[in-house]
Amino acid sequence: MEKCIFCAIVKGEIPATKIFEDDLVLAFMDIAPINPGHLLVIPKEHHSSPSTIPEICAGRIFFIASRLGIALKRALPADGFNLHLADGSCAGQVVPHAHLHVIPRLADDGFHWNWRQKRYENDSARDGLADRIREKLKL
Ligand code: AMP
Ligand code: ZN
Protein backbone atom coordinates (compact mmCIF):
# COMPACT_ATOMS: atom_id res chain seq x y z
CA MET A 1 0.00 0.00 0.00
CA GLU A 2 1.21 3.50 -0.77
CA LYS A 3 1.70 5.74 2.26
CA CYS A 4 -1.73 6.73 3.57
CA ILE A 5 -1.99 10.37 4.67
CA PHE A 6 -4.77 9.69 7.15
CA CYS A 7 -2.78 6.83 8.75
CA ALA A 8 0.12 9.31 8.97
CA ILE A 9 -2.21 11.75 10.78
CA VAL A 10 -3.29 8.99 13.20
CA LYS A 11 0.37 8.23 13.95
CA GLY A 12 1.22 11.94 14.37
CA GLU A 13 3.66 11.85 11.45
CA ILE A 14 1.91 14.75 9.73
CA PRO A 15 0.04 17.54 11.49
CA ALA A 16 -3.72 17.88 11.74
CA THR A 17 -6.03 20.00 13.82
CA LYS A 18 -7.54 17.27 15.95
CA ILE A 19 -10.94 17.74 17.57
CA PHE A 20 -11.59 14.35 19.19
CA GLU A 21 -10.00 10.95 19.51
CA ASP A 22 -10.51 7.72 21.36
CA ASP A 23 -9.27 4.14 20.85
CA LEU A 24 -11.32 3.67 17.68
CA VAL A 25 -11.76 6.98 15.91
CA LEU A 26 -10.14 10.32 15.19
CA ALA A 27 -11.88 13.55 14.14
CA PHE A 28 -9.97 16.47 12.66
CA MET A 29 -10.48 19.62 10.59
CA ASP A 30 -10.65 19.19 6.81
CA ILE A 31 -7.75 21.11 5.27
CA ALA A 32 -9.99 22.51 2.49
CA PRO A 33 -13.39 23.10 4.10
CA ILE A 34 -16.62 23.31 2.13
CA ASN A 35 -17.73 25.58 4.98
CA PRO A 36 -15.53 26.62 7.95
CA GLY A 37 -15.67 23.92 10.61
CA HIS A 38 -15.85 21.04 8.07
CA LEU A 39 -14.59 17.93 9.91
CA LEU A 40 -13.56 14.40 9.00
CA VAL A 41 -14.14 11.37 11.23
CA ILE A 42 -12.00 8.32 10.48
CA PRO A 43 -11.33 4.86 11.89
CA LYS A 44 -7.85 4.80 13.45
CA GLU A 45 -7.28 1.45 11.76
CA HIS A 46 -6.74 1.67 8.00
CA HIS A 47 -9.78 0.74 5.90
CA SER A 48 -10.14 2.05 2.38
CA SER A 49 -13.87 1.27 2.40
CA PRO A 50 -16.45 1.50 5.18
CA SER A 51 -17.51 -2.02 4.20
CA THR A 52 -14.58 -3.56 6.11
CA ILE A 53 -14.85 -1.43 9.27
CA PRO A 54 -15.99 -3.55 12.24
CA GLU A 55 -19.53 -2.72 13.37
CA ILE A 56 -18.46 -1.31 16.74
CA CYS A 57 -16.09 1.16 15.06
CA ALA A 58 -18.52 2.01 12.24
CA GLY A 59 -21.18 2.78 14.84
CA ARG A 60 -18.71 4.90 16.80
CA ILE A 61 -17.86 6.91 13.67
CA PHE A 62 -21.52 7.73 13.07
CA PHE A 63 -22.17 8.52 16.74
CA ILE A 64 -19.15 10.85 17.02
CA ALA A 65 -20.00 12.54 13.72
CA SER A 66 -23.53 13.24 14.95
CA ARG A 67 -22.25 14.70 18.20
CA LEU A 68 -19.71 16.78 16.31
CA GLY A 69 -22.54 18.07 14.14
CA ILE A 70 -24.28 19.29 17.28
CA ALA A 71 -21.02 20.88 18.50
CA LEU A 72 -20.71 22.69 15.15
CA LYS A 73 -24.23 24.07 15.51
CA ARG A 74 -23.32 25.34 18.99
CA ALA A 75 -19.89 26.70 18.08
CA LEU A 76 -20.63 28.33 14.74
CA PRO A 77 -23.36 30.10 13.06
CA ALA A 78 -24.69 26.81 11.55
CA ASP A 79 -28.29 25.78 10.96
CA GLY A 80 -27.55 22.10 10.36
CA PHE A 81 -24.99 19.75 8.90
CA ASN A 82 -24.45 17.12 6.23
CA LEU A 83 -22.79 13.75 6.83
CA HIS A 84 -21.15 12.56 3.64
CA LEU A 85 -19.06 9.51 2.79
CA ALA A 86 -17.71 8.64 -0.66
CA ASP A 87 -16.87 4.96 -1.27
CA GLY A 88 -14.75 4.60 -4.39
CA SER A 89 -13.36 7.12 -6.84
CA CYS A 90 -16.56 6.93 -8.92
CA ALA A 91 -18.33 8.33 -5.83
CA GLY A 92 -15.73 11.08 -5.39
CA GLN A 93 -13.41 9.39 -2.88
CA VAL A 94 -9.93 10.92 -3.17
CA VAL A 95 -8.21 9.78 0.05
CA PRO A 96 -8.25 5.96 0.23
CA HIS A 97 -8.82 5.78 3.99
CA ALA A 98 -12.54 5.74 4.78
CA HIS A 99 -13.73 9.06 6.23
CA LEU A 100 -17.08 10.56 7.14
CA HIS A 101 -17.38 14.27 6.36
CA VAL A 102 -19.27 16.47 8.83
CA ILE A 103 -20.13 19.65 6.94
CA PRO A 104 -21.76 22.54 8.78
CA ARG A 105 -24.54 24.17 6.79
CA LEU A 106 -26.21 27.54 6.75
CA ALA A 107 -29.62 28.03 5.18
CA ASP A 108 -28.15 30.68 2.89
CA ASP A 109 -24.70 29.17 2.18
CA GLY A 110 -25.59 28.80 -1.49
CA PHE A 111 -24.53 25.16 -1.63
CA HIS A 112 -27.18 22.87 -3.12
CA TRP A 113 -27.19 19.09 -3.37
CA ASN A 114 -27.95 18.98 -7.03
CA TRP A 115 -28.25 15.28 -7.75
CA ARG A 116 -30.61 14.33 -10.52
CA GLN A 117 -33.21 11.84 -9.31
CA LYS A 118 -34.60 9.16 -11.57
CA ARG A 119 -37.86 7.19 -11.58
CA TYR A 120 -38.31 3.42 -11.92
CA GLU A 121 -40.03 2.45 -15.15
CA ASN A 122 -42.67 0.58 -13.17
CA ASP A 123 -43.30 -1.11 -9.80
CA SER A 124 -41.99 -4.50 -10.91
CA ALA A 125 -38.65 -2.98 -12.00
CA ARG A 126 -38.33 -1.47 -8.51
CA ASP A 127 -39.47 -4.64 -6.73
CA GLY A 128 -37.21 -6.93 -8.81
CA LEU A 129 -34.22 -4.78 -7.96
CA ALA A 130 -35.21 -4.74 -4.28
CA ASP A 131 -35.26 -8.57 -4.34
CA ARG A 132 -31.77 -8.73 -5.87
CA ILE A 133 -30.39 -6.29 -3.26
CA ARG A 134 -31.97 -8.27 -0.38
CA GLU A 135 -30.48 -11.51 -1.74
CA LYS A 136 -26.99 -9.97 -1.85
CA LEU A 137 -27.11 -8.38 1.61
CA LYS A 138 -24.61 -10.15 3.88
CA LEU A 139 -24.38 -8.89 7.48
P1 AMP B 1 -12.88 12.69 -0.31
O1 AMP B 1 -12.99 13.45 -1.58
O2 AMP B 1 -14.21 12.25 0.25
O3 AMP B 1 -11.87 11.56 -0.40
O4 AMP B 1 -12.34 13.74 0.75
C1 AMP B 1 -11.01 13.86 1.14
C2 AMP B 1 -10.96 15.07 2.03
O5 AMP B 1 -9.72 15.03 2.72
C3 AMP B 1 -11.01 16.39 1.26
O6 AMP B 1 -12.12 17.14 1.75
C4 AMP B 1 -9.67 17.04 1.59
O7 AMP B 1 -9.76 18.44 1.73
C5 AMP B 1 -9.28 16.36 2.88
N1 AMP B 1 -7.85 16.29 3.15
C6 AMP B 1 -6.89 15.84 2.32
N2 AMP B 1 -5.69 15.88 2.94
C7 AMP B 1 -5.90 16.36 4.18
C8 AMP B 1 -5.05 16.64 5.30
N3 AMP B 1 -3.72 16.43 5.26
N4 AMP B 1 -5.62 17.14 6.42
C9 AMP B 1 -6.96 17.35 6.47
N5 AMP B 1 -7.80 17.10 5.46
C10 AMP B 1 -7.29 16.62 4.32
ZN1 ZN C 1 -4.91 4.81 6.18
CSV table of N, CA, C and O and ligand atoms in Angstrom, one decimal, residues 4 6-7 46 97, ligand 2:
chain,number,residue,atom,x,y,z
A,4,CYS,N,-0.4,6.2,3.4
A,4,CYS,CA,-1.7,6.7,3.6
A,4,CYS,C,-1.6,8.0,4.4
A,4,CYS,O,-1.2,7.9,5.6
A,6,PHE,N,-4.0,9.7,5.9
A,6,PHE,CA,-4.8,9.7,7.2
A,6,PHE,C,-4.2,8.8,8.2
A,6,PHE,O,-4.2,9.1,9.4
A,7,CYS,N,-3.5,7.6,7.8
A,7,CYS,CA,-2.8,6.8,8.7
A,7,CYS,C,-1.6,7.6,9.3
A,7,CYS,O,-1.3,7.5,10.5
A,46,HIS,N,-6.6,1.4,9.4
A,46,HIS,CA,-6.7,1.7,8.0
A,46,HIS,C,-7.8,0.8,7.4
A,46,HIS,O,-7.7,-0.4,7.4
A,97,HIS,N,-8.6,6.2,2.6
A,97,HIS,CA,-8.8,5.8,4.0
A,97,HIS,C,-10.2,6.3,4.3
A,97,HIS,O,-10.5,7.5,4.3
B,2,ZN,ZN,-4.9,4.8,6.2
